[in-house]
Coordinates of C-alpha atoms and ligand atoms in Angstrom, one line a residue:
X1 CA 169.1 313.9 136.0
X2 CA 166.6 315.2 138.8
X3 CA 167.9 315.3 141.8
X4 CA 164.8 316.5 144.6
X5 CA 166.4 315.2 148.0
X6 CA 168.1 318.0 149.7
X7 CA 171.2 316.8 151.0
X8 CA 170.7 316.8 155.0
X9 CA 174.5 318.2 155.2
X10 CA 176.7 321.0 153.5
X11 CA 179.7 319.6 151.9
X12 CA 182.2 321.0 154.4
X13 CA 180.3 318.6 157.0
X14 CA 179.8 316.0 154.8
X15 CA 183.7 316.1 154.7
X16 CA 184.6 316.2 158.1
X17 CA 181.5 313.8 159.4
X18 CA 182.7 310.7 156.7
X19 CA 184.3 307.9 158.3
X20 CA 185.0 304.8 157.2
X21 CA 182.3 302.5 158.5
X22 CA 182.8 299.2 159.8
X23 CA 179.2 298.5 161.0
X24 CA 176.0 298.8 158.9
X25 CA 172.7 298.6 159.6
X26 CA 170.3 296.4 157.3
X27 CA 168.4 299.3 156.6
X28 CA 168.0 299.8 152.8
X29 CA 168.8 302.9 150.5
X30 CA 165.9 304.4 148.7
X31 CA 166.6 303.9 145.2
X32 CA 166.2 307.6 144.5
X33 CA 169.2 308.7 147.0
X34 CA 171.1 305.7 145.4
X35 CA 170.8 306.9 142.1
X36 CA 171.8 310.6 143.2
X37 CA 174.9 309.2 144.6
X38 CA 175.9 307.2 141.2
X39 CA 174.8 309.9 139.2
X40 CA 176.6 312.5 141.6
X41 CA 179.6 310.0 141.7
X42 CA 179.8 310.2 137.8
X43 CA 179.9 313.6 137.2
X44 CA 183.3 313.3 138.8
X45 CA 186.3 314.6 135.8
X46 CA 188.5 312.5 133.7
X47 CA 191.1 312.7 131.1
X48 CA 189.4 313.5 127.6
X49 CA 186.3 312.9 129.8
X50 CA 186.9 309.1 128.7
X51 CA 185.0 308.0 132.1
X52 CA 186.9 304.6 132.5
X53 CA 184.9 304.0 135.9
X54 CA 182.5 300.8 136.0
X55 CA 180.2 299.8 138.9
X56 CA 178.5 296.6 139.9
X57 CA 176.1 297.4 142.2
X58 CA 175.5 294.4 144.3
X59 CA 172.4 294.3 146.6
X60 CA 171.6 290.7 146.9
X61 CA 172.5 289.2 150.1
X62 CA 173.8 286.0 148.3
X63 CA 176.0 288.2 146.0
X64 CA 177.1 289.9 149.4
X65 CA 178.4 287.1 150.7
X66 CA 179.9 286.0 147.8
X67 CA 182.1 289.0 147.5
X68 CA 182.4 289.1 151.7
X69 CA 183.9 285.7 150.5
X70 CA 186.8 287.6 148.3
X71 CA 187.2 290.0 150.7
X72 CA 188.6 288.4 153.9
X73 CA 185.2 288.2 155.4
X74 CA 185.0 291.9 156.2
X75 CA 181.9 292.3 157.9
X76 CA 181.0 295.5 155.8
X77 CA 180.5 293.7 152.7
X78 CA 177.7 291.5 154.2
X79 CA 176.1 293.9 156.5
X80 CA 175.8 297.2 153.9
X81 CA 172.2 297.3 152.0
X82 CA 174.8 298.3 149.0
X83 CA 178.6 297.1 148.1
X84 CA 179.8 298.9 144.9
X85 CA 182.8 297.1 142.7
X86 CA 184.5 299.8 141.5
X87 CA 186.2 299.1 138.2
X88 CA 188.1 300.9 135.6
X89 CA 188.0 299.8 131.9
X90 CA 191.3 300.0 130.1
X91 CA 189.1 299.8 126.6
X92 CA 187.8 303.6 127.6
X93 CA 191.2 304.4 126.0
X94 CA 190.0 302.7 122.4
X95 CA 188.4 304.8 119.2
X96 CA 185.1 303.6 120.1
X97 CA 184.5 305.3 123.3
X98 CA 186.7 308.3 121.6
X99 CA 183.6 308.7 119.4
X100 CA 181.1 308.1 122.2
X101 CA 182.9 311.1 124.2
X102 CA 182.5 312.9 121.2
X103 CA 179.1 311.9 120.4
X104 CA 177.9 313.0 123.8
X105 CA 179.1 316.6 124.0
X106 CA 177.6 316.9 120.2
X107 CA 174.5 316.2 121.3
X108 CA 174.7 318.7 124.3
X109 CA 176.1 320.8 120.8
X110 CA 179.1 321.3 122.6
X111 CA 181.9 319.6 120.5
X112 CA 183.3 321.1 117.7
X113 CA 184.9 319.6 114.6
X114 CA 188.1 320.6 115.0
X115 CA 188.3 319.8 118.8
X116 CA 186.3 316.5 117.9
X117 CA 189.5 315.7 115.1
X118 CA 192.2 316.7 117.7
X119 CA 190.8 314.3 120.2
X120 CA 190.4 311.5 117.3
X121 CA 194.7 312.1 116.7
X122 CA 195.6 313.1 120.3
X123 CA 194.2 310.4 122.6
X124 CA 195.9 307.4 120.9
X125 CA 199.5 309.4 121.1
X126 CA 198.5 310.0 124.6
X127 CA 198.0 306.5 125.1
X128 CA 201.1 305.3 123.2
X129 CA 203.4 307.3 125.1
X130 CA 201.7 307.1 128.3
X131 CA 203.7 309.9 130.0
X132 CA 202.0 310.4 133.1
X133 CA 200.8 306.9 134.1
X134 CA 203.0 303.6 134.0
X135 CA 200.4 301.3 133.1
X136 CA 196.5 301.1 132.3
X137 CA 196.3 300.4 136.1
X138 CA 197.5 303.2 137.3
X139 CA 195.3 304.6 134.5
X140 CA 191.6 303.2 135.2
X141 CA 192.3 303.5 139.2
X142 CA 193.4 306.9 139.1
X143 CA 190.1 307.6 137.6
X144 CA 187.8 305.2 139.5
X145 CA 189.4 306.4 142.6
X146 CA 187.9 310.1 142.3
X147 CA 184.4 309.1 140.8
X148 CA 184.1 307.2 144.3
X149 CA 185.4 310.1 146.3
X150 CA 182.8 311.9 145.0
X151 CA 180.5 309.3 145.8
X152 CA 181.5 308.7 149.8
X153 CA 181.1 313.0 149.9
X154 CA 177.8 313.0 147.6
X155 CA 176.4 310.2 150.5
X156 CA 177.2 311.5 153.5
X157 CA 175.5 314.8 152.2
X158 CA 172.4 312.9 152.0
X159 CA 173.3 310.5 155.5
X160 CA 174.9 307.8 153.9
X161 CA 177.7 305.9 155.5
X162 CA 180.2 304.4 153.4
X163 CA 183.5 302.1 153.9
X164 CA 186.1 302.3 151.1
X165 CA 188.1 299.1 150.6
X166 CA 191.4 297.5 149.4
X167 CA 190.8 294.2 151.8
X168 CA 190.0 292.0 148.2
X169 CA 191.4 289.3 146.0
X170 CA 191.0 290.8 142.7
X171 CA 191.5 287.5 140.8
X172 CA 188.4 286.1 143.0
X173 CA 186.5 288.9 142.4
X174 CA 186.9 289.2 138.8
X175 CA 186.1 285.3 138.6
X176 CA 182.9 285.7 141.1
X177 CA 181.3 288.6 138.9
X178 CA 182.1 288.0 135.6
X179 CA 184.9 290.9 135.0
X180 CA 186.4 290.7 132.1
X181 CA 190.5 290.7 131.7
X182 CA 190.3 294.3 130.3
X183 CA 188.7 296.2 133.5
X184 CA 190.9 296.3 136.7
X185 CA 189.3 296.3 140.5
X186 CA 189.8 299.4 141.9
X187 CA 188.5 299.1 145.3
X188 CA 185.1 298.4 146.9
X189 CA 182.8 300.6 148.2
X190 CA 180.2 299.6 151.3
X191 CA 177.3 302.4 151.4
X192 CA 174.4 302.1 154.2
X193 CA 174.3 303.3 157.3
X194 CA 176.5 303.1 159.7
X195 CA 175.8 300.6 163.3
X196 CA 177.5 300.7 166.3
X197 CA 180.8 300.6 167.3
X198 CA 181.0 303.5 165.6
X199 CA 184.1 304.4 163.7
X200 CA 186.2 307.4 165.4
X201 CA 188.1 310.6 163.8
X202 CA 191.9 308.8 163.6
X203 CA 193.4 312.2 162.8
X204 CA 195.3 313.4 159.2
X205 CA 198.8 314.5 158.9
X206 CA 199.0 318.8 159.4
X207 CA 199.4 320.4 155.5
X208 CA 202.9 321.6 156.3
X209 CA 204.1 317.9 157.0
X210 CA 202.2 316.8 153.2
X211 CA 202.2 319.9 151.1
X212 CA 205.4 321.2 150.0
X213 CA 206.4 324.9 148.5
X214 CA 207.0 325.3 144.8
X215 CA 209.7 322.1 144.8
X216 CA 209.1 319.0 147.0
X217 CA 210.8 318.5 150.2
X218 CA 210.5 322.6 150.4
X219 CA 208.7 323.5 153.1
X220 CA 205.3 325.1 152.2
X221 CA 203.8 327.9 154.4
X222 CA 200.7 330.4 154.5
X223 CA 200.8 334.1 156.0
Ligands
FMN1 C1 191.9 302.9 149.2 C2 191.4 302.6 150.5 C3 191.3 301.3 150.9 C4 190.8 300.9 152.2 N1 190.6 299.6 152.5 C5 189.9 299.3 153.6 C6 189.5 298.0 153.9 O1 189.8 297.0 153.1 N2 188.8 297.7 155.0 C7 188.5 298.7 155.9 O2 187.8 298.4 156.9 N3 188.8 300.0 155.7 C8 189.5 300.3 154.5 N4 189.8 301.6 154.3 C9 189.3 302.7 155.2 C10 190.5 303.2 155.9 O3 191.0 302.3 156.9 C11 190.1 304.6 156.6 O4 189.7 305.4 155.5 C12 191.2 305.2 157.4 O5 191.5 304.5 158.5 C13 190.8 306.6 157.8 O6 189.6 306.6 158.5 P1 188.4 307.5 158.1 O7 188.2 307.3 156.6 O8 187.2 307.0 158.9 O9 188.8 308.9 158.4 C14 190.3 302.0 153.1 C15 190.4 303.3 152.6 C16 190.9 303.6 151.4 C17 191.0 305.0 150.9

């Protein structure tokens, strides 16, 4: 990947200048920045590296509407030049991505054989037992959920508004673009650029009322 776009903002701005847009202009995205955004978006980290994530990237004003359809008409989803469907696939968890994983960081000749075997034996244990996730869910969103973080920061770097959204029916969505039963519907993600009325700052809980010290419920301070 080549990225040769500077971003037009430091990450610290890009932080604090994201909001969630409601308004888009009908101005497109170069292909170029879009493809730094999904290839910035992916480099995002995941258990075993198993990269569950899946995007449609819908650009075709009939597609648009169709999914504005499955998402209570939210304007966002028909005015954006670009709506991602952001889906996980539980099958990231089966031997044959296993071996694609492995077969990608041999080719960077970066796997060994012994940590290839351990993740051959580990993963499905991990999977079996499930200890940190109650269901494949929780599994393929908890994933999704940060390759598109990095996608909202990675596009406002480069000026690009974006609108993260719950406001779906995932059983109409999954009928409209041909999802199979095995991936889950994480969220959907409008990127363009944002149109007036434009979107203010609604504030974020201080760190002392969401961070807690060493057991939770403890407060949690700084000197
Ligand atoms: C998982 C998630 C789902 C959201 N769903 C919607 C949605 O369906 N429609 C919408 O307009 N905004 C949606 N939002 C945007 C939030 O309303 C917004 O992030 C929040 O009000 C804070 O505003 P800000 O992001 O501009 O700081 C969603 C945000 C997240 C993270």
């Amino acid at each position: 990947m080549t990225i040769e776009m500077e971003p037009s903002m430091n990450l610290v701005e890009a932080i604090k200048q994201r909001r969630a847009a409601r308004a888009f202009k009908s101005d497109p995205i170069p292909d170029g920045l879009l493809q730094a955004i999904l290839e910035l978006g992916v480099r995002s980290p995941s258990g075993y590296n198993l990269q569950p994530w899946r995007f449609i990237v819908v650009r075709e004003q009939q597609n648009k509407e169709k999914l504005k359809a499955c998402a209570f008409n939210q304007r966002q989803v028909g005015e954006a030049p670009v709506v991602l469907i952001c889906c996980g696939d539980r099958r990231a968890a089966n031997s044959e991505n296993i071996e694609a994983v492995i077969h990608l960081a041999e080719e960077r000749g970066v796997m060994t054989d012994s940590y290839a075997e351990y993740m051959r034996s580990s993963i499905p244990q991990f999977f079996a037992n499930h200890p940190s996730f109650g269901t494949m869910e929780a599994w393929t969103n908890r994933h999704t959920m940060l390759a598109v973080a990095h996608m909202m920061i990675v596009a406002k770097s480069y000026g690009v508004d974006s609108c993260p959204m719950e406001g779906f029916v995932t059983s109409q969505v999954k009928e409209a673009f041909q999802i199979p039963e095995e991936v889950d519907v994480c969220c959907l993600l409008a990127l363009g650029y944002a149109d007036e009325p434009f979107k203010q700052y609604g504030g974020r809980f201080g760190i002392e009322q969401v961070c807690f010290g060493e057991s939770y419920g403890e407060s949690f301070r700084l000197s």
